CSV table of C-alpha atoms in Angstrom, one decimal:
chain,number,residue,atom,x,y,z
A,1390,UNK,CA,32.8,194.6,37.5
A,1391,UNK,CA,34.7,197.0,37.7
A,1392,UNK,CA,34.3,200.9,37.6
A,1393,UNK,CA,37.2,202.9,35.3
A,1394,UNK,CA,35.1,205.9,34.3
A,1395,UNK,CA,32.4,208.1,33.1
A,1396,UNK,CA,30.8,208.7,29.6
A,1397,UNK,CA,31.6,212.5,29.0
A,1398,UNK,CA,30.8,212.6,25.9
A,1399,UNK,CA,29.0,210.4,23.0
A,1400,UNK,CA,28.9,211.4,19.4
A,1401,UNK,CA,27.7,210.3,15.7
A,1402,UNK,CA,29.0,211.3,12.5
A,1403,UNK,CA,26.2,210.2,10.2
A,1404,UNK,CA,27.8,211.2,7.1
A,1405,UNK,CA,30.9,210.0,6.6
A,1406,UNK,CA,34.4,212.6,7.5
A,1407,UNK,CA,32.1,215.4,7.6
A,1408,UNK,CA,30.7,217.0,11.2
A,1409,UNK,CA,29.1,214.8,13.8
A,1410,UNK,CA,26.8,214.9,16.6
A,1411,UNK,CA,26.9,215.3,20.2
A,1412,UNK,CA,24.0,213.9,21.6
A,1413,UNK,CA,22.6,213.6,25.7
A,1414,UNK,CA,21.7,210.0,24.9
A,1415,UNK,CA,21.8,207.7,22.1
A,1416,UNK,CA,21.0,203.5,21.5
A,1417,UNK,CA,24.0,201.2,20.6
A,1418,UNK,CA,23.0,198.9,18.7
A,1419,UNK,CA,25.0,196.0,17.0
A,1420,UNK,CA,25.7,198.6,14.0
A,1421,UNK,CA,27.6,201.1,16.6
A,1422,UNK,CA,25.3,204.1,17.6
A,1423,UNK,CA,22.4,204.1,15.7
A,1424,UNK,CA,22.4,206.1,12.7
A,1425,UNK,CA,26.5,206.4,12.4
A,1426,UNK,CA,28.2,207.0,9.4
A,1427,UNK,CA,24.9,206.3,7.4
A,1428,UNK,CA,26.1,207.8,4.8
A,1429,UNK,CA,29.3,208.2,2.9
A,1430,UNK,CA,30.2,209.9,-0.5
A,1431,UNK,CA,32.3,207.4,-2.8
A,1432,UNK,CA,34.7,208.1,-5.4
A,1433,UNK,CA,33.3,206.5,-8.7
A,1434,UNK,CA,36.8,206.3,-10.6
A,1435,UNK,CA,38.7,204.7,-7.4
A,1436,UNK,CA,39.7,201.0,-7.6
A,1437,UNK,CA,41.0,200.8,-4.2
A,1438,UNK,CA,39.9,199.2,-0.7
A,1439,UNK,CA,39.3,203.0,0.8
A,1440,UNK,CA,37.0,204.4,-1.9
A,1441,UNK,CA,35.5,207.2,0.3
A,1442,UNK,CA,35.7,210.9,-0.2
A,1443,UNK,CA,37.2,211.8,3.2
A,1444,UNK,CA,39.0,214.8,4.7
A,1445,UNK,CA,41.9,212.8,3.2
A,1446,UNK,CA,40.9,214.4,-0.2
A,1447,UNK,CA,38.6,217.5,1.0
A,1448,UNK,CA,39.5,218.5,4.3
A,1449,UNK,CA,36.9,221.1,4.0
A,1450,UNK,CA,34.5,218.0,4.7
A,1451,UNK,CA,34.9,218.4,8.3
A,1452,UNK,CA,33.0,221.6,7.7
A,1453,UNK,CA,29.9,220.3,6.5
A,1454,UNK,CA,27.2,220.0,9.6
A,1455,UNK,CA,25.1,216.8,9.8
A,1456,UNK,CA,22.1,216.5,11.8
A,1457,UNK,CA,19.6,213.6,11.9
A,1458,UNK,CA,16.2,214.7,12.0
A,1459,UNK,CA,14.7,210.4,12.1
A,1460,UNK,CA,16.3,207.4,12.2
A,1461,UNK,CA,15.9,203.3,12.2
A,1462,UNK,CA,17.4,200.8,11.7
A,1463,UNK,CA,17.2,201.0,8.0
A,1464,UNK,CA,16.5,204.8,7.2
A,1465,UNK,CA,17.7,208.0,8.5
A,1466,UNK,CA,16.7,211.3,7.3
A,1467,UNK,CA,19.8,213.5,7.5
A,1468,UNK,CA,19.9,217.2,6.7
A,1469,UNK,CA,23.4,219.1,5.9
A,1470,UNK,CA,24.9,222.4,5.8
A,1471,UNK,CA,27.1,223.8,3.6
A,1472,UNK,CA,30.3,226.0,5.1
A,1473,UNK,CA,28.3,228.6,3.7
A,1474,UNK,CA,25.0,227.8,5.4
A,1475,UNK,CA,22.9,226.2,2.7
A,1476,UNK,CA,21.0,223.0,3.8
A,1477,UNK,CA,20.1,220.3,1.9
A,1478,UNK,CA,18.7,216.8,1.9
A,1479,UNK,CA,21.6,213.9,2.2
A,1480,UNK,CA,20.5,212.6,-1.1
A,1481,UNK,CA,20.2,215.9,-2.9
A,1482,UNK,CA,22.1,215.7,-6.5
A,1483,UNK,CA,23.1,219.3,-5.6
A,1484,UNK,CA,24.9,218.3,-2.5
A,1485,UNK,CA,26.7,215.5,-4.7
A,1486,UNK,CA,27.4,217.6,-7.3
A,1487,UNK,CA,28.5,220.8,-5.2
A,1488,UNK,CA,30.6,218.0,-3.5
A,1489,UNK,CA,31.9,216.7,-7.1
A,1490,UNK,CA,32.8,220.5,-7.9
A,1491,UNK,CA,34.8,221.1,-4.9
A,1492,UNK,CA,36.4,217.6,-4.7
A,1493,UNK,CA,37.2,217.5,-8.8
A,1494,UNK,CA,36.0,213.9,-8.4
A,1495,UNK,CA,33.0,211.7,-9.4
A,1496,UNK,CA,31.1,211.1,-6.5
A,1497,UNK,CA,27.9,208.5,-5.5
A,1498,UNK,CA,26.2,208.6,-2.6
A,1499,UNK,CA,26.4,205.5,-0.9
A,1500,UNK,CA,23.8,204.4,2.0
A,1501,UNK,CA,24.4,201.2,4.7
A,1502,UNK,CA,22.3,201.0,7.1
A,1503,UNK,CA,25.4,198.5,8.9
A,1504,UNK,CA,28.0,201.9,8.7
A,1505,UNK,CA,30.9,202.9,6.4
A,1506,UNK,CA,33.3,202.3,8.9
A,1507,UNK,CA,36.9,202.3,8.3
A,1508,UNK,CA,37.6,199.2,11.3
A,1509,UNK,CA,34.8,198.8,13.8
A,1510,UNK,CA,31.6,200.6,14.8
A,1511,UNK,CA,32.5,202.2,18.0
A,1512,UNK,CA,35.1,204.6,18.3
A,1513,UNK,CA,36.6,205.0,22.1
A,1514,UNK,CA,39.3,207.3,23.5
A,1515,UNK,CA,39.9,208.8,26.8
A,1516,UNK,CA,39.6,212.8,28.0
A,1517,UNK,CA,43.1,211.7,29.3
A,1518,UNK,CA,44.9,210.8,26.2
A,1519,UNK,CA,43.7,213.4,24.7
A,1520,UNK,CA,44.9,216.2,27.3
A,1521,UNK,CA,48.3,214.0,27.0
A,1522,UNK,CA,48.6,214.9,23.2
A,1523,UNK,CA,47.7,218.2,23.4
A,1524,UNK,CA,50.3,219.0,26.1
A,1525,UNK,CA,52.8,217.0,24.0
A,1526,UNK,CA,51.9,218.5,20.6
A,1527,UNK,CA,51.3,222.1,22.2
A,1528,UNK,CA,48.2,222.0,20.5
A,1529,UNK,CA,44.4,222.6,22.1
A,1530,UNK,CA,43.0,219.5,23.5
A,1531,UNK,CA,39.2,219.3,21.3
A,1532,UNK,CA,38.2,215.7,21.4
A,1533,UNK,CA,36.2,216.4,18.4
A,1534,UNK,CA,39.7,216.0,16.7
A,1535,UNK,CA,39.4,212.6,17.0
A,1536,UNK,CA,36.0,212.0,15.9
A,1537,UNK,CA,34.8,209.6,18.7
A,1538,UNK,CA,31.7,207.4,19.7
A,1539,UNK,CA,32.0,207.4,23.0
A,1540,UNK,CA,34.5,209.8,25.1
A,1541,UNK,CA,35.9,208.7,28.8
A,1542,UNK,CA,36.8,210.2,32.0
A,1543,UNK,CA,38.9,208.2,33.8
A,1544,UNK,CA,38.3,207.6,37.0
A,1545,UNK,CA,41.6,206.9,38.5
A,1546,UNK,CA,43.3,205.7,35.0
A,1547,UNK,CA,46.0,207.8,33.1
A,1548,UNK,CA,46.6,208.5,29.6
A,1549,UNK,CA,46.6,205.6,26.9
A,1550,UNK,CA,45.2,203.4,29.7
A,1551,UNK,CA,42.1,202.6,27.4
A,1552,UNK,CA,45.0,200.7,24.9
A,1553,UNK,CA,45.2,198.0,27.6
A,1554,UNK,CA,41.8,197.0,27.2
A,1555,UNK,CA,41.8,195.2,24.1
A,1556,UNK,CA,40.4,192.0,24.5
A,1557,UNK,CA,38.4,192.6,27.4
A,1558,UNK,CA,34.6,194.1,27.7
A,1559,UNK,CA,33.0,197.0,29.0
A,1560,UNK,CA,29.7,197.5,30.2
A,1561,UNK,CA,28.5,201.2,29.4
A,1562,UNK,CA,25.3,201.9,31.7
A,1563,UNK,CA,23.1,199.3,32.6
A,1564,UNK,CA,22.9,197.3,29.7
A,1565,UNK,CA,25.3,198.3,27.0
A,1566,UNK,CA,28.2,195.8,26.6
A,1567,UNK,CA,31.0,196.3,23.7
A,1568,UNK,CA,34.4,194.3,23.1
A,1569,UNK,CA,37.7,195.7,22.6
A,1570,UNK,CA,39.2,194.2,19.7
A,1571,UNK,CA,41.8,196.8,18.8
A,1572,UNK,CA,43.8,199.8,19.2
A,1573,UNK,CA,43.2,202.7,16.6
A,1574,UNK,CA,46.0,203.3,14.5
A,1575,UNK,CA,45.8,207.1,13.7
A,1576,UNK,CA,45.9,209.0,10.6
A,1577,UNK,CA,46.5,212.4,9.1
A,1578,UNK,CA,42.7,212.8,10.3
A,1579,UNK,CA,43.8,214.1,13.6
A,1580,UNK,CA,45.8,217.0,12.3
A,1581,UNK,CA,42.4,218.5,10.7
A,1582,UNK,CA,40.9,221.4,13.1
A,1583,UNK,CA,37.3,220.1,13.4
A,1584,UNK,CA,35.8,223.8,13.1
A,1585,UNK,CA,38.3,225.0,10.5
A,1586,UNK,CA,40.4,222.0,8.5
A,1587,UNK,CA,43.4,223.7,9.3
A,1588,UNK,CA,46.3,221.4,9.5
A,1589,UNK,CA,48.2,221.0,12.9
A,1590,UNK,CA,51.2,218.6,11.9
A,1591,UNK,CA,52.3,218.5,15.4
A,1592,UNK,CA,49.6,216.4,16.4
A,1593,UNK,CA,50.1,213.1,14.3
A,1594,UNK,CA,53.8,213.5,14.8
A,1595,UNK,CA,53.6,213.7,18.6
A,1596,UNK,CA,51.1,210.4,18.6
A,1597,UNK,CA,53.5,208.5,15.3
A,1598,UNK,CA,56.9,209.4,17.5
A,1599,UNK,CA,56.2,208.9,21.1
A,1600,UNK,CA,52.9,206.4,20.9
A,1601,UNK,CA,53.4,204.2,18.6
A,1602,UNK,CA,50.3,206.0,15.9
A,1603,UNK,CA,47.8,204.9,18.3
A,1604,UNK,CA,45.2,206.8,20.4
A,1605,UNK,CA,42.3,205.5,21.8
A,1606,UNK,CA,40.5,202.2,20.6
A,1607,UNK,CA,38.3,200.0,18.7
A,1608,UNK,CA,34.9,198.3,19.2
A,1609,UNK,CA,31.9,196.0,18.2
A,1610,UNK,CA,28.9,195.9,20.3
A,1611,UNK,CA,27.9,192.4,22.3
A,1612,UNK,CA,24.8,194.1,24.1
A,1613,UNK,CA,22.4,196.4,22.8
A,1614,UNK,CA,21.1,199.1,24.6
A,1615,UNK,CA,20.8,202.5,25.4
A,1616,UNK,CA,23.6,205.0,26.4
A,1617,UNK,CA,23.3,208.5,28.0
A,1618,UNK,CA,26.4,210.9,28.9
A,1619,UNK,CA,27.2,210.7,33.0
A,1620,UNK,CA,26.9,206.8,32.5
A,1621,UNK,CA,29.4,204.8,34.7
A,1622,UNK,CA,32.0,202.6,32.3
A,1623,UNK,CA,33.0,199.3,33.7
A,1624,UNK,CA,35.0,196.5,33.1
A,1625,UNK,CA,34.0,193.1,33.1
A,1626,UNK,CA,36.2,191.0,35.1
């Protein structure tokens, strides 16, 4: 084994593109972290292999709170709060149709208890690549920008080191073990201020001219188990 960093941070976004959770602890299981992306809003009317209502459509989205109050592996009670405070059940017709009226779109909720995911179920950048794109893109470095599962510090390792991985394994506290079967190919996504939806250009066109699109990377999960923030990363040699 060996050691590259520390878990700084570990999130869930249990309703798909709109605000996620940071939590001390949480249990990978082979669905990503359990109760992630739970939940996703789908366009009725759309034909096409990304039906989702995202930030894409609504960047306003990312303003919308999520918390889970239970969860298992096939249910999970999520609340959510409006930009303007108001909480309601996930599968409230009210949400959906306040959705519907800001969105101008049809909407149904969808539930999978495997995750609307767009490529895998774990999400993994580094604290370093993001400082690096914030430098270059003069923009503040918030790794909630990039909306991962699990957040590194490297221990000796510099920026877009975590790239190289693919195809190896990593062992995340004692038991947790997830593969690394690609490098995430970002979107406009990352240009959306995670508190506000304000657009920051700068920030996809610093990571599309100078990295190729990609920041951080992909994973599935070989090893259940549980996860907790300070937990030493290692690769498997």
């Amino acid at each position: 084994m060996q050691s590259v960093g520390v878990l700084c941070q570990l999130g869930r976004y249990p309703v798909k593109s709109m605000r996620g959770e940071c939590l001390p602890a949480a249990t990978l299981t082979l669905q990503g972290v359990l109760a992630d992306r739970r939940y996703a809003f789908v366009q009725t009317a759309s034909r096409t292999s990304f039906p989702w209502l995202t930030a894409r459509e609504l960047p306003e989205l990312l303003c919308y709170g999520t918390s889970v109050e239970a969860a298992g592996p096939q249910e999970a009670d999520v609340t959510v709060t409006t930009p303007g405070g108001e909480k309601f059940p996930i599968k409230s017709d009210a949400l959906r149709q306040a959705l519907e009226a800001r969105s101008g779109r049809e909407l149904f909720l969808l539930q999978d208890y495997r995750g609307s995911y767009d490529v895998a179920p774990v999400s993994l950048i580094s604290r370093q690549t993001i400082a690096r794109i914030a430098e270059e893109s003069e923009t503040p470095a918030d790794p909630l920008r990039f909306r991962p599962n699990l957040l590194l510090d490297l221990e000796h390792g510099a920026a877009f080191d975590e790239l190289n991985w693919v195809g190896r394994i990593l062992r995340v506290g004692n038991a947790a073990r997830i593969a690394i079967t690609q490098v995430d190919q970002r979107c406009m996504i990352i240009t959306l201020d995670p508190a506000s939806a304000k657009p920051s250009p700068a920030v996809l066109r610093c990571v599309a001219q100078w990295h190729k699109q990609c920041a951080g990377v992909y994973a599935t999960v070989l090893t259940p188990g549980e996860v907790r923030v300070g937990d030493i990363v290692s690769l498997e040699i």
